[in-house]
Amino acid sequence: GDSVTQMEGPVTLSEEAFLTINCTYTATGYPSLFWYVQYPGEGLQLLLKATKADDKGSNKGFEATYRKETTSFHLEKGSVQVSDSAVYFCALMRFSSASKIIFGSGTRLSIRP
Amino acid sequence: EAGVTQSPTHLIKTRGQQATLRCSPISGHTSVYWYQQALGLGLQFLLWYDEGEERNRGNFPPRFSGRQFPNYSSELNVNALELEDSALYLCASSLVPTGANQPQHFGDGTRLSIL
């Protein structure tokens, strides 16, 4: 069945460091891919998405490119801030799965000032 | 625009009791989804409602049920509560019940604790 695997956390970086959170997926067909973020004490927010191969989603300085050849959707940011500290979830959704989102296990990111 | 709202924020129950969680979707959204975020298990899909009907459910026992009202708000009911039901329950809504281009918007969740 469909699945999402993302790097385990926690990830701790210093402010202004480069961030990569790896995400790979297993799915038939052409799923849509998402990154959701959960700030402390809050619910999930959509961070970015990509709906087809080679699409690049971007938001708030974060980027992720839909790589079908490697079935990956790695999250990157060139210079992280303390306010980026949160849990990040990679997710996929296929229309044929009737709108059910499959989430990765989440990666906790902590940024040191 | 108000986001997805859930109530209560916290709910404490004992084993064997029943819990009711509520969700109001974003105005105009017809689809409501429920997820369980249990410690160590990540996010798992529970239920999907659209236009008042249950459209899909995840791998959860029948004591997890719910409904969607004519105003598109939704309730999640959990009967015969067990300790492992302790989790954050997230509700999400989307504009239409399609996949690719209609992301789901999440509420802040209800923290259910079973003593």
XYZ file of N, CA, C and O in Angstrom, chain B residues 61-107:
188
model
N -11.629 0.368 14.755
C -12.804 -0.451 15.092
C -14.094 0.351 15.016
O -14.072 1.590 15.036
N -15.225 -0.346 14.959
C -16.534 0.315 14.812
C -16.903 1.239 15.957
O -17.799 2.073 15.808
N -16.224 1.118 17.100
C -16.591 2.011 18.209
C -16.162 3.455 17.919
O -16.540 4.364 18.657
N -15.380 3.633 16.859
C -15.110 4.982 16.347
C -16.151 5.265 15.266
O -16.214 4.552 14.253
N -16.962 6.265 15.494
C -17.991 6.601 14.515
C -18.204 8.096 14.520
O -17.627 8.819 15.348
N -19.031 8.550 13.641
C -19.288 9.979 13.616
C -20.465 10.291 12.711
O -21.185 9.399 12.250
N -20.628 11.566 12.501
C -21.659 12.004 11.581
C -21.370 13.417 11.129
O -20.581 14.139 11.765
N -22.020 13.795 10.050
C -21.902 15.157 9.547
C -23.303 15.747 9.461
O -24.230 15.115 8.953
N -23.431 16.952 9.930
C -24.730 17.614 10.002
C -25.003 18.417 8.727
O -24.084 18.668 7.939
N -26.257 18.865 8.532
C -26.587 19.632 7.321
C -25.745 20.893 7.148
O -25.557 21.362 6.035
N -25.244 21.456 8.247
C -24.393 22.647 8.118
C -22.921 22.270 7.907
O -22.047 23.131 7.983
N -22.662 20.990 7.679
C -21.340 20.420 7.381
C -20.437 20.270 8.598
O -19.336 19.740 8.469
N -20.878 20.698 9.769
C -20.107 20.398 10.959
C -20.162 18.904 11.224
O -20.996 18.187 10.649
N -19.279 18.447 12.086
C -19.158 17.005 12.264
C -18.887 16.662 13.719
O -18.346 17.474 14.481
N -19.284 15.477 14.097
C -18.964 14.908 15.405
C -18.214 13.606 15.221
O -18.505 12.838 14.291
N -17.254 13.395 16.094
C -16.590 12.099 16.186
C -16.959 11.505 17.538
O -16.801 12.162 18.565
N -17.479 10.291 17.517
C -17.842 9.603 18.755
C -16.940 8.388 18.942
O -16.706 7.633 18.004
N -16.460 8.251 20.155
C -15.654 7.085 20.492
C -16.311 6.414 21.697
O -16.427 7.017 22.766
N -16.771 5.198 21.493
C -17.438 4.450 22.562
C -16.462 3.502 23.243
O -15.418 3.155 22.702
N -16.856 3.086 24.443
C -16.071 2.094 25.187
C -14.587 2.444 25.169
O -13.740 1.672 24.717
N -14.274 3.639 25.657
C -12.912 4.178 25.572
C -11.885 3.232 26.198
O -12.122 2.632 27.254
N -10.748 3.160 25.528
C -9.617 2.369 26.013
C -8.418 3.289 26.202
O -8.358 4.374 25.622
N -7.489 2.839 27.023
C -6.329 3.683 27.324
C -5.600 4.112 26.057
O -5.133 5.259 25.959
N -5.531 3.219 25.083
C -4.776 3.553 23.863
C -5.504 4.540 22.957
O -4.976 4.934 21.917
N -6.714 4.935 23.335
C -7.410 5.975 22.574
C -6.895 7.364 22.925
O -7.269 8.353 22.285
N -6.053 7.451 23.932
C -5.463 8.745 24.301
C -4.636 9.264 23.135
O -3.690 8.602 22.687
N -4.999 10.434 22.649
C -4.343 10.967 21.457
C -4.866 12.367 21.190
O -5.797 12.839 21.838
N -4.227 13.003 20.214
C -4.747 14.257 19.674
C -5.596 13.901 18.461
O -5.129 13.208 17.561
N -6.830 14.353 18.434
C -7.722 14.082 17.323
C -7.858 15.356 16.498
O -8.311 16.391 16.990
N -7.442 15.254 15.256
C -7.441 16.398 14.362
C -8.563 16.283 13.358
O -8.819 15.211 12.807
N -9.215 17.398 13.138
C -10.250 17.501 12.114
C -9.704 18.368 10.988
O -8.949 19.322 11.235
N -10.061 18.038 9.778
C -9.655 18.833 8.620
C -10.855 19.016 7.703
O -11.805 18.218 7.742
N -10.814 20.050 6.900
C -11.870 20.236 5.914
C -11.258 20.616 4.577
O -10.130 21.122 4.504
N -11.998 20.333 3.528
C -11.578 20.749 2.194
C -12.785 21.212 1.418
O -13.934 20.892 1.738
N -12.481 21.950 0.332
C -13.546 22.619 -0.405
C -14.454 21.615 -1.103
O -15.665 21.730 -1.070
N -13.831 20.661 -1.756
C -14.588 19.624 -2.461
C -13.880 18.298 -2.216
O -12.699 18.271 -1.933
N -14.566 17.209 -2.368
C -13.966 15.911 -2.018
C -13.101 15.334 -3.120
O -13.288 14.233 -3.564
N -12.176 16.117 -3.606
C -11.247 15.580 -4.587
C -9.870 15.523 -3.991
O -9.646 15.999 -2.900
N -8.959 14.961 -4.745
C -7.640 14.758 -4.186
C -6.658 15.860 -4.492
O -6.366 16.701 -3.690
N -6.229 15.902 -5.732
C -4.955 16.533 -6.030
C -4.858 17.994 -5.637
O -3.908 18.408 -4.994
N -5.807 18.788 -5.988
C -5.596 20.222 -5.842
C -6.413 20.854 -4.736
O -6.521 22.063 -4.660
N -6.967 20.044 -3.886
C -7.751 20.589 -2.794
C -7.140 20.149 -1.472
O -7.485 19.111 -0.934
N -6.222 20.929 -0.958
C -5.580 20.527 0.297
C -6.564 20.551 1.450
O -7.573 21.255 1.420
N -6.250 19.796 2.456
C -7.058 19.763 3.650
C -6.490 20.756 4.657
O -5.287 20.841 4.851
N -7.380 21.497 5.266
C -7.018 22.494 6.266
C -7.392 21.960 7.641
O -8.518 21.531 7.855
N -6.454 22.041 8.564
C -6.615 21.365 9.853
C -6.979 22.326 10.985
O -6.546 23.477 11.007
N -7.746 21.802 11.934
C -7.978 22.494 13.188
C -6.840 22.246 14.156
O -5.870 21.552 13.822
